[in-house]
Structures are given as C-alpha cells and as structure tokens.
Amino acid sequence: MSGLGYYPGCSLSGSASEYDRSLRAVAGQLGVELREIPEWVCCGATSAHAIDHNAALCLAADTLAKARRAGLTEVLAPCAMCYQRLAVVAHELKQNPGIATALDEAPGLENIKPLSVLAWLNNGVSDALQAKVTRSLTGLKVACYYGCLLVRPPKITGIQQVEAPRQMEQLVTLLGGQPVRWSMATECCGASFALSQKSTVLRQGRQIYDAARKVGADVFCLACPMCHANLDMRQGEMGIPAEAQLPVIYLTQLIGWAMGLDATTLGLDKHFVPTAGAFAKEKS
Amino acid sequence: MTTVSQTLANLVHQRTGTRPLDCYQCGRCAAGCPQNVPGEMDISPTRIMRLLQGETAFPEKAVEYARQALTAETPWLCAGCQACTTRCPQGVDIAGAMDVLRQEGLKRRMTATTKRVRDIQALHRTFLNSALRHGRIHELFLVIGYKLRTGHLFQDAALGPAMMAKGKLHLLPGKSADTSRVKTAVERLKTP
Amino acid sequence: MSRIGVFICHCGENIGKTVDCPRVAESARKLPGVVYAVDYRYTCSEPGQAQIRDAIKEHKLTGVVVGACSPRMHEKTFRKTCAAAGLNPYLCEIANLREQCSWVHTDREQATRKAIDIVRSIVARVQRNTPLAPIRVPLTRRALVIGGGIAGIQAALDIADGGTEVILVERTPSLGGHMAQLSETFPTLDCSQCILTPRMVEAASHPNIRLETYSEVEKLGGYVGNFEVTIRRKARSIDPKKCTGCGTCWQKCPVKKLPSEFDEGLGLRAAIGIPFPQAVPNKPVIDRANCIKFKNGKCGACQKLCQTGAVDFTQEDEIITEKVGAIVVATGFQVLPKDQLPAYADGDHPDVLTGLQFERLASASGPTGGEIRRPSDGKEPQTVVFVQCAGSRDREKGRAYCSKICCMYTAKHAMLYRHKVHGGRAIVLCMDVRTPGKGYDEFYRRAIEQDGVIYLRSRAARIYRDNGQLVVQAADTLNGGERLDIKADLVVLGSAAIPQPDVRTLAQKLGVGYDADGWLSEAHPKLRPVETNTAGIFLAGACQGPKDIPDTVAQASAAAAKTLALFAAKELQRDPIIARVNRCAPPVFSTCIGCFTCAAACPYKAIEREEIRDRKGGLIKVVARVNESLCQGCGTCVSLCRSKSMDLDGFTEEEVFAALEALVE
C-alpha cells in the first residue's frame, strides 16, 4: 500500500495541528504512505463560495490539478470543509469543462477523487485498523459528531444515510467504545461564523453540548477542525463550568489511542478541554 | 454601471442546475435551518424562494422582489450547512441559491448593510484575499486582518494567548503556495 | 376488375388544415380500380358513415379506403359500417392521413402530395384483400379475483350475484385486507369492521364464491375467455374440515410474543392462530418460521390439545390449476414503513407511528382497546403531531405522487384523538389539504372548527429525540416561515401509500403493465379505467393507485360489470389476423419442409405439428400448423420461414408488397 494523496489544508497546518499529527501517526501504523500534494492551495472555504463563484472553483480545481501532476488519483482531505469543497468542485468539473481550460489544464480533472477521512477509514483500511487495536476504549461513551459538511449534500458526498449516518459509530464500536444515540450529530455548529457572528456559534455549540450531555456522553468524537475549534475552545464561553466540560477528540486521535500511541504523539495535550480524564476512565 | 439582464431565479438555475420555480413552499428548509431562528435570519429561506418565484411571475414587481431578496440579512446569515438542500423534496439547491444571492448582491452593490452583515462580508473578503494572495491561510494574519477591517480589536482577545500556549497559533507564517494560475483563471472566467 | 371507393376525411381541421382533401379525393378518382372518391368534413359522423354505406350499394364497391385518422382510432368503426352495407369488413382499409401526415407536417403542398401517395398505396393494397371471417373462441364463464381486501370482496360478490362462479384468492390467512385494520372510516366515522365483516361472511358463504385463502397465484396461461391459472395453496398445517376454530391451540401455544402483523407490530400473537377475531375463514395457520415444532421438533402442544385432531405438521403446499374466463386483480397497497424515513427520529422510534399503526391504536379491537396510549410507556399523549406527506410528494426520494388518502385519514386521526383525549393538543403539519369528495371538505373543516385540531402549513424537516422528548422541527409558512420546534408526546405519520413490494412479479406473471412507481396500468386513464391492456384482465382498488374505500368499491363493481359483460356473450370473437401454413395439391401438400424454426420462435406457442398421411394411414410428411386460438398474428414465423410457406391473413405478402410498390411508382 502506498501513495495516497494528502491534502492537509490550512487548518491542519495551523490550529488543528493535532489532527494532522494524529492522522499521520495512524496512517503510519496502518502502513499507508501519505503523499502531500506539492504546492497545494487553500480550498477557499466558506468565504470563497460565498462571495466569488469563480475563485471558489479555481482554488479547489488548482489543488486537484497539482495532485494529478504528482501522479495521484485519490486525495485524502481530513478537514471536512476542504473535503466538501474538493468534492463539490470535482462534481462541478464534470458539468463545466471551462474551469479546467481556464487553468490551462487538460480535461479529466474530475477523475481525481477526494476522500473524506470517514470514507478512507471505513472502506480502505478498517480490517488493518482492527488488527492494530491494542487498547480497547471499553466503557467510553462517545458522541459521534459529523457536523454538516462531512455528509452533506448526499449528491456530492454519495452518503445515503445522510440523516442518520453510522460510519463514525462503526469505527468507534470497532475500537471498543460505546457510541451514544443523540440528536445533534448532523446539526451545524455554525463554525463559519466563528469570527464574524459569535451569537451563532455559541448558541449552536451550547445546543450540541447539551444534547450530548443529556444522553451521558463522555467525549465528542469528530473529524472537522472548525467544529473542533468551536466546541473545544468555547465551552467556557458557552457557560459550561470546567468540571462539566466534555473533551473534544479527533477521530484519528481516538484511533491512535486505541492503537497504543501516546498522548503527545497524538497531540492530546493541545486541547483546551483536558482529555486525560476521558482516557483514564477507560482503564477502570 | 451594472445592467440587470438576468433574473436571480435564472442565475440560480445556471449556477446550481436547480430551479427556485420548482419550490412548492412546503417550508421544510425553514423548519430545519439552524439560522432561521429569532435574532438571526430576517426572512426565512422558504420566503426567499418565494421572492425568487415572484420575481419571475410578476415582472412589474421583479425589481422590488429582487431587492427584498438581495438586501435581506438571510443570505449572509446562512451558515452553508446544506441541511435545506439535502432535504428539499423538490431538489432545489437552496444553499446554492444563497451563494448566488450573496455574490449577486455584492456585484449589484445591493446587500443588507447592518453591522453584522458588514462584519461577515469583511471576514469573507479578508479570507479570500489572503487565500488568493498567499495560497494558504495563516490564521493569526487572518484574525489581525479581519480586526483591522472591522475594528473589533478586542473580541476574543483572551483566546489568542491561550491558543498560542497550546501551540495552536503560530506567529510566523508557514509555507505559502503559488496562486498565479488561480488568479489568471479567475480573471479568464470573469470575461466569458 | 375491382371497384374501390375512397373516402377522404378532413377530421375537422386536423387533416383539412394541412392537407388539401378535395385534391386528394380528385387524384384518387383517377387511380385504376377506383370508381368513387369523395371528401367529407367528418367521415366518422353518422352522415359520413351513411355516405360510405350508400356508395357501397350504389356503386357496388368491392373495397373501401378511408383516408382518416390512425386505424387504432376508427378502423373498427369503418369496418362495421362496411359490414352493415354488406361488404366484408376486411375489405376496408384505413389510409392514415392524420398521425402519419397532417399532424407531423406543416407544408400544405408537401403534405397533400404525401397524402396522395398514402392513398394510392392503400388502394393498391385493398385490391388484393380477401374476405375474412372472425375467429370464434369458446368461453369459460368463471372468474378469478386476486386479493381478498374490500376491492376483491366487492368484485367477487358482484360477479357472484350476477350468477357466475368466482374463485377468490387471498394470500394471507383471512379475507379483510387493510380495511379490517381500520378504526373508523371517513367522512361518516362509521366503524370499519362493522361494515366490512358482514361482507366478508357474505363472500365466504356465497354459493358462487370459492375462497382460496392463504394461497397465491403461481402462473397464468391462456388468453381472454380461456385462462389457465395455477394456484399454490400454502400449507396451513391445519385441516380446515376438522378445525372448529375453538381457539385452544393459540391460547396454549407457548410462543406468544411475536409481533402481530394485523396490529402492525403494536400487539402480539402466537405461532399458531388467526390474524384477528373476526377472521374469515375462522381457521388458524401455523407460522412455521416461528413454531418450536418446526424449529427443533419439540413442543407440539397444539396438536396434543386439539380436540378434533385438526393439527397436521406434515401438511404440504398444494398446487391446483383452474380454468377461468376473466380475472380481476385487486391486490391492494402497502403503507410506507417508517424506517424509510430516517429524518423522522431515525425511523425507529416507538412513539412515531405510521398511519396504519394509529388505526390500530384507535381501534376498539386494537392492542389498547381503542384508548390512545403511546407504545413506549403506555402514557396518554397530551400533544400529538400528525405529519402529512410522510414519503409522498417527494420527488427527490423517488415518490413524486400524492397518496390521496392521507389528508382525509389524518383529519380523521386528529379528530378521533380529540374525541378520546379531551384536553389533548392535535397539530397537523401539512402542505395543503386535499379533500375532494362528497362530504370530505366539510369533514376536514369540522376537525378544525368543532374539534379544535390545529393545522400548521409546514413540512417537518426532522424529528429528533431530545433526551426522551420527541421534537418536531416545523415552520409556520403562513407566518413568514417562522421556525417552530414542537415538543410532541406522539407523532403520527401520514404515511405514503406504496405498491405491494412484489407487484411487478405478479404483473409479469399476468402480463399486465405497471407504471414507474409500481402501480398497475389501466388501458386508458379516462375511458378504460378498469381494463388492462391484456384482454380479460381487470383492475380494482389500490393496486392501480392510491384510493379510498368509496372509490375502491366503485371500481370493484365496475370491474365486476366488465367481467359480467364479457361473460354475457355466447362466445368470443377475435380478428382473424393469424398466420397460416400454405397447402397445395398432392403430392406436395405444402411447401413447408417441417423444419419448425417457426415453432422455436413463436412467442405464443401457437405452432403445432401436423402429420399428413395417405389413405392407409402411412405418413407422407410432417408440416407446421398454426393453432388459430393461440396465434396473435405477430408475423414472426412468416419472416423466419425459409421455404416461404407461411403467410399472415390480413397482412399477406402480396398485400404488403402491393402497398409498397405503389409507393415507389
């Protein structure tokens, strides 16, 4: 196994570095070589498609073009936002050949396939993953939080059970954890307003927190750096006392931990809400 | 001078491949929208669709209906979560329509002008400029750029040092990437 | 020399606007063999037909060509006209000047020239036509009704009352169908079982009706008037002749916790039993998949305790074949299972009910005796949200159609709830309310005006559990789309009506059509609403599309009338358009070489072997022969025959080539 395209995106190169570190560590354990796309550019995120249609298309298409030049056919985009933008533009490239032309690219860019972290873990490597589990997460109640962009819209992501996805739950179960059933798994956290419209992120964040708390979750598990920033950094601002705060853990951190990797390698020390308590429980 | 030759409904059709005219006003988008709550969106997504239908159906009121849709805060307060698009029984890409309204509002210089909408616009501009200039977003620079644009100098002031302590905020910019091809392509696509 | 009459119809403006009809008639008059040609505004009208009849007599016509619409439309009409004037009807042919000319062209000159060509071609053909006689087919006066719900019961009773024998096949152990499950019926609120069960008993005791419950149609052969149907009688594991229906077996059966199909999973049943107390016949069935005896050989309690020795574990399925002349398909519908709607509480919440489940909850014979108590904890719900269009009118999910019955049954549900729980809140989420029907809109208004039901114009985005509390996400679209998250104790879905999951298999067995959604197709949506495209097979009830009880009963009676009308004839007649193997004088007898390529290719198995023998009985040769009653006249054999020994009556090689040659003149 070798040569999976890797598109870390801006967040994983910055504030979400623990997602990047834990993902690389897990890939290493699974024997998957991640090949970072040379000279990748920002996907444009919400801002680009909000105000400039063409910029949104060209940014993501340029990264796909760079992946193709590097001989890659599949690109793992761990950030939910990056994944969704690449997937939307790959879809758009099928209908609109003008985009490739504008970039002086030969047709066929749409054949570069963006992979979400869920698709990668569930379809490609779940058997290898199971074999590597050395530390069971027995007893850990996990609220699997998909947010919006990991699964929606189904025409782009190809996920059929968009209202009640179970891919993350399957992985958590495989690690010995106990996924809870809760109501906010695919509700938006409002992260694109983190800087510009704080009322939204605090309200949505609080609702998400309350829903997880009510069903007795010990931790959140997620795969989106914006959701993470929102939920991990702002629980205090949401009015949740420190002792009631829930750790917010990346799926790859959870997997890495189950594989026996240590907290520092996985960047578990970088969180605002301390994570140690959650993992202590699992030993008892 | 921008001439208004296209209806908004037509633009939505061109960009998203789906038609606001297909909307049968069931309200499912409004019912599931996280931002269609008191204090946020001023017009529900369902009503935005109705305005786009009215724009086509009643040419004598088209300008007024388009103005109402473009100057609503709703498109700017849409979080882009795609719940509406995912659930629409008629397959209308409502979230995609919000993109069109934002872009068209800026083009026609006809958007809401409330403080929060200006903030949101400022963030998008800062973000996109940064992405196009450096190829990648450096979060600290983004925040500083946004604060300078909006004057929100002290908002979230406590978060910065805390993030830095956790190693989440880097003082120096990381690698940037070449965007000359992207910029050329964007220009080319602008002039059909 | 032939004497042909040509009649050119303007079809109002349909043909006349694009084709110069007088010029077409004038040019026809000059064709060899034509002795009379005329144009007329509406040839199919009575004066138009009189024109043909008069001309046949006056000009002693030996053939008629009508230049008009498609033969599918009026060939029968004009052939009848000719027959009335004493001309063999098969000497009349249609020149299609509408569908194949005026409707598809705009240039008047070109269209007129084409019309002249078409008429010339058909004139050449009709000169070679030979008189034919319709084929007479015997008729079995006995009907098959498939499905024992209200549609099947009604059709069977009407046919039986008309004096004809009926076999009524029902695949479940009892008659009754969905109507037996309903609580009360709109718009009169009379008890469903009270009006249905007497009809079930009537059907079972009618001297002309033979019930085949717990049976399914396996195969169908034959054709109108002469179908042969194969029926599988599934093993009940009970001898119905010995069983008295006393009930000891199901009371003593140790397997008691199976979800009852009749109660839509809200009640329990044993592994042996009848589906509901009023079942017809009142004879139990063993559910072999769940019976301990069939699983591991132990138990057998029912057999030991049965006083009459009716339990028979060794019983096997029985296959029977029956001859029938007509078939009524009345296989009904299903209700969309809630697991198909994951947005609504993941599709598995016990307090989110399908419409049919609520019927059981509200029914006096239901699991709660008609008290409204929610399944999860037995509490009386104080707020009930009724969600309409649950699965219907959702183009994106592949179900664009309106299920038609939900608006009315939801109004009824909300009303029944308010009658039973006086302080309760009933909120209906709807897009629009569709209540065409006698007394229907008044009924729906009554729900609002007298019974205090709240209607909210909204589709539900999502239903979720908030720590045990159900929350319905809605919006008030008549109030600007303001969002309303409603806390509900119970949610009732206006579940979509869907076709039976295996309806396509049945339709293929019977050779009837179905649409993209899976509803069986009628022959014409307005003028032939109970017939299928297969002669002798009729439709009744919701198998054709969602329907309420009044419409179902009306259609069932219509299907019965069609069946009785078919049986009123002494014998059936059909067009003599069939293939024929040539015969000639000895010693050749026929140019057929007996290769039987035709037999292998014939889709109707209509080719037989014929042995030609001399006077002493010695075999001279074997040739093919066409069975007149099986042949459908498709012509496959004619085109495949290597020795050119076959021809098709009404479409002989000579006739077809004459028509073609006239075109290339």
XYZ file of N, CA, C and O in Angstrom, chain C residues 434-501:
272
model
N -56.061 18.268 0.722
C -56.765 17.844 -0.498
C -57.964 16.995 -0.112
O -57.808 15.851 0.298
N -59.146 17.577 -0.253
C -60.341 16.875 0.220
C -61.459 16.863 -0.802
O -62.600 17.190 -0.479
N -61.185 16.533 -2.070
C -62.302 16.412 -3.000
C -63.066 15.134 -2.675
O -62.450 14.118 -2.390
N -64.356 15.196 -2.687
C -65.155 14.014 -2.344
C -66.373 14.491 -1.588
O -66.351 15.538 -0.945
N -67.422 13.684 -1.661
C -68.685 14.112 -1.062
C -68.568 14.173 0.464
O -68.245 13.164 1.090
N -68.780 15.329 1.011
C -68.720 15.493 2.467
C -67.303 15.541 3.012
O -67.115 15.570 4.224
N -66.313 15.541 2.137
C -64.932 15.458 2.609
C -64.437 16.789 3.170
O -63.849 16.845 4.234
N -64.636 17.860 2.405
C -64.106 19.131 2.892
C -64.822 19.547 4.176
O -64.213 20.083 5.100
N -66.112 19.261 4.234
C -66.871 19.574 5.450
C -66.278 18.817 6.645
O -66.190 19.341 7.745
N -65.869 17.576 6.370
C -65.278 16.753 7.427
C -63.989 17.384 7.950
O -63.774 17.537 9.155
N -63.145 17.809 7.011
C -61.866 18.415 7.396
C -62.094 19.731 8.141
O -61.450 20.003 9.161
N -63.041 20.535 7.684
C -63.323 21.796 8.393
C -63.859 21.511 9.798
O -63.575 22.241 10.734
N -64.630 20.426 9.898
C -65.175 20.067 11.208
C -64.045 19.759 12.198
O -64.112 20.131 13.370
N -63.000 19.113 11.681
C -61.862 18.801 12.557
C -61.305 20.086 13.162
O -60.939 20.133 14.335
N -61.260 21.139 12.343
C -60.702 22.403 12.821
C -61.731 23.164 13.656
O -61.450 23.585 14.784
N -62.944 23.326 13.095
C -63.902 24.254 13.690
C -64.594 23.669 14.918
O -64.870 24.385 15.882
N -64.876 22.369 14.876
C -65.581 21.799 16.023
C -64.669 21.044 16.975
O -64.883 21.043 18.177
N -63.633 20.410 16.408
C -62.824 19.569 17.276
C -61.489 20.206 17.653
O -60.670 19.579 18.323
N -61.276 21.423 17.202
C -60.113 22.165 17.692
C -58.768 21.636 17.228
O -57.748 21.830 17.889
N -58.728 20.948 16.099
C -57.446 20.489 15.566
C -56.704 21.687 14.970
O -57.305 22.534 14.313
N -55.401 21.741 15.247
C -54.595 22.865 14.743
C -53.895 22.426 13.463
O -53.222 21.388 13.440
N -54.057 23.199 12.412
C -53.353 22.912 11.162
C -52.226 23.917 10.994
O -52.436 25.116 11.099
N -51.034 23.394 10.728
C -49.863 24.242 10.536
C -49.323 23.940 9.141
O -49.030 22.785 8.824
N -49.214 24.988 8.329
C -48.786 24.741 6.952
C -47.271 24.603 6.889
O -46.548 25.579 6.765
N -46.809 23.376 7.030
C -45.369 23.128 7.062
C -45.077 21.668 6.804
O -45.864 20.797 7.138
N -43.965 21.428 6.179
C -43.454 20.067 6.108
C -42.473 19.909 7.271
O -41.790 20.874 7.605
N -42.427 18.762 7.903
C -41.493 18.580 9.010
C -40.092 18.369 8.452
O -39.901 17.554 7.562
N -39.129 19.152 8.953
C -37.758 18.984 8.468
C -37.166 17.721 9.062
O -36.526 16.940 8.375
N -37.442 17.531 10.336
C -36.758 16.471 11.039
C -37.496 16.246 12.342
O -38.127 17.165 12.868
N -37.456 15.021 12.827
C -37.989 14.739 14.159
C -36.844 14.120 14.937
O -36.155 13.233 14.425
N -36.586 14.629 16.130
C -35.474 14.049 16.884
C -35.860 13.810 18.330
O -36.856 14.316 18.826
N -35.036 12.987 18.992
C -35.246 12.702 20.406
C -34.370 13.674 21.175
O -33.175 13.734 20.965
N -34.975 14.399 22.101
C -34.185 15.227 22.977
C -34.320 14.622 24.369
O -35.241 14.943 25.108
N -33.429 13.701 24.680
C -33.456 13.026 25.963
C -34.839 12.436 26.247
O -35.442 12.704 27.275
N -35.342 11.679 25.314
C -36.639 11.037 25.525
C -37.805 11.860 25.017
O -38.881 11.326 24.768
N -37.605 13.150 24.864
C -38.692 14.005 24.357
C -38.598 14.068 22.833
O -37.546 14.360 22.279
N -39.725 13.791 22.172
C -39.731 13.934 20.718
C -39.900 15.403 20.356
O -40.752 16.091 20.922
N -39.077 15.875 19.430
C -39.209 17.253 18.965
C -39.395 17.232 17.451
O -38.646 16.560 16.738
N -40.408 17.934 16.985
C -40.683 18.018 15.547
C -40.264 19.396 15.064
O -40.758 20.410 15.568
N -39.334 19.422 14.118
C -38.926 20.711 13.556
C -39.893 21.124 12.465
O -40.012 20.452 11.450
N -40.553 22.264 12.686
C -41.519 22.739 11.695
C -41.327 24.233 11.499
O -40.486 24.852 12.150
N -42.099 24.792 10.588
C -42.057 26.231 10.377
C -43.461 26.673 9.993
O -44.207 25.922 9.369
N -43.822 27.872 10.374
C -45.147 28.377 10.016
C -45.020 29.169 8.716
O -44.722 30.348 8.720
N -45.261 28.465 7.614
C -45.021 29.135 6.322
C -46.044 30.224 6.042
O -45.822 31.059 5.182
N -47.169 30.202 6.752
C -48.156 31.266 6.532
C -47.852 32.462 7.434
O -48.558 33.444 7.442
N -46.784 32.320 8.186
C -46.373 33.422 9.045
C -44.903 33.723 8.761
O -44.085 33.824 9.666
N -44.583 33.818 7.473
C -43.223 34.191 7.080
C -42.202 33.077 7.205
O -41.031 33.281 6.946
N -42.646 31.886 7.599
C -41.691 30.787 7.718
C -40.991 30.743 9.052
O -39.902 30.188 9.188
N -41.622 31.301 10.048
C -41.014 31.277 11.377
C -40.888 29.842 11.867
O -41.805 29.039 11.732
N -39.747 29.562 12.447
C -39.481 28.188 12.844
C -40.192 27.848 14.151
O -40.240 28.651 15.074
N -40.772 26.649 14.174
C -41.447 26.180 15.373
C -40.924 24.784 15.687
O -41.073 23.874 14.879
N -40.306 24.616 16.820
C -39.890 23.282 17.246
C -40.935 22.789 18.235
O -41.075 23.349 19.321
N -41.692 21.779 17.828
C -42.842 21.360 18.639
C -42.487 20.115 19.438
O -42.058 19.101 18.876
N -42.682 20.202 20.751
C -42.466 19.027 21.599
C -43.699 18.142 21.508
O -44.811 18.611 21.752
N -43.492 16.900 21.142
C -44.629 16.009 20.925
C -44.504 14.785 21.815
O -43.403 14.304 22.087
N -45.638 14.291 22.276
C -45.639 13.042 23.032
C -45.807 11.853 22.101
O -45.450 10.723 22.423
N -46.408 12.123 20.962
C -46.645 11.061 19.989
C -46.651 11.725 18.608
O -47.136 12.845 18.470
N -46.068 11.051 17.636
C -46.089 11.557 16.267
C -46.768 10.519 15.393
O -46.478 9.321 15.496
N -47.713 10.954 14.589
C -48.390 10.047 13.657
C -48.085 10.507 12.240
O -48.316 11.672 11.903
N -47.559 9.623 11.440
C -47.183 9.980 10.073
C -48.359 9.772 9.122
O -49.101 8.796 9.259
N -48.515 10.689 8.198
C -49.440 10.477 7.092
C -48.675 9.650 6.068
O -48.253 10.152 5.029
N -48.479 8.370 6.391
C -47.556 7.536 5.618
C -48.033 7.344 4.183
O -49.210 7.086 3.938
N -47.087 7.419 3.280
C -47.402 7.257 1.866
C -47.975 5.875 1.585
O -47.586 4.893 2.214
N -48.910 5.817 0.651
C -49.359 4.528 0.126
C -48.351 4.102 -0.935
O -47.983 4.897 -1.796
N -47.883 2.869 -0.827
C -46.918 2.372 -1.820
C -47.444 1.069 -2.420
O -48.245 0.377 -1.811
N -46.991 0.741 -3.644
C -47.447 -0.508 -4.254
C -46.956 -1.707 -3.445
O -45.978 -1.597 -2.706
N -47.636 -2.817 -3.581
C -47.160 -4.052 -2.962
C -45.731 -4.289 -3.438
O -45.433 -4.135 -4.619
N -44.830 -4.648 -2.535
C -43.418 -4.764 -2.918
C -43.173 -5.769 -4.050
O -42.244 -5.606 -4.824
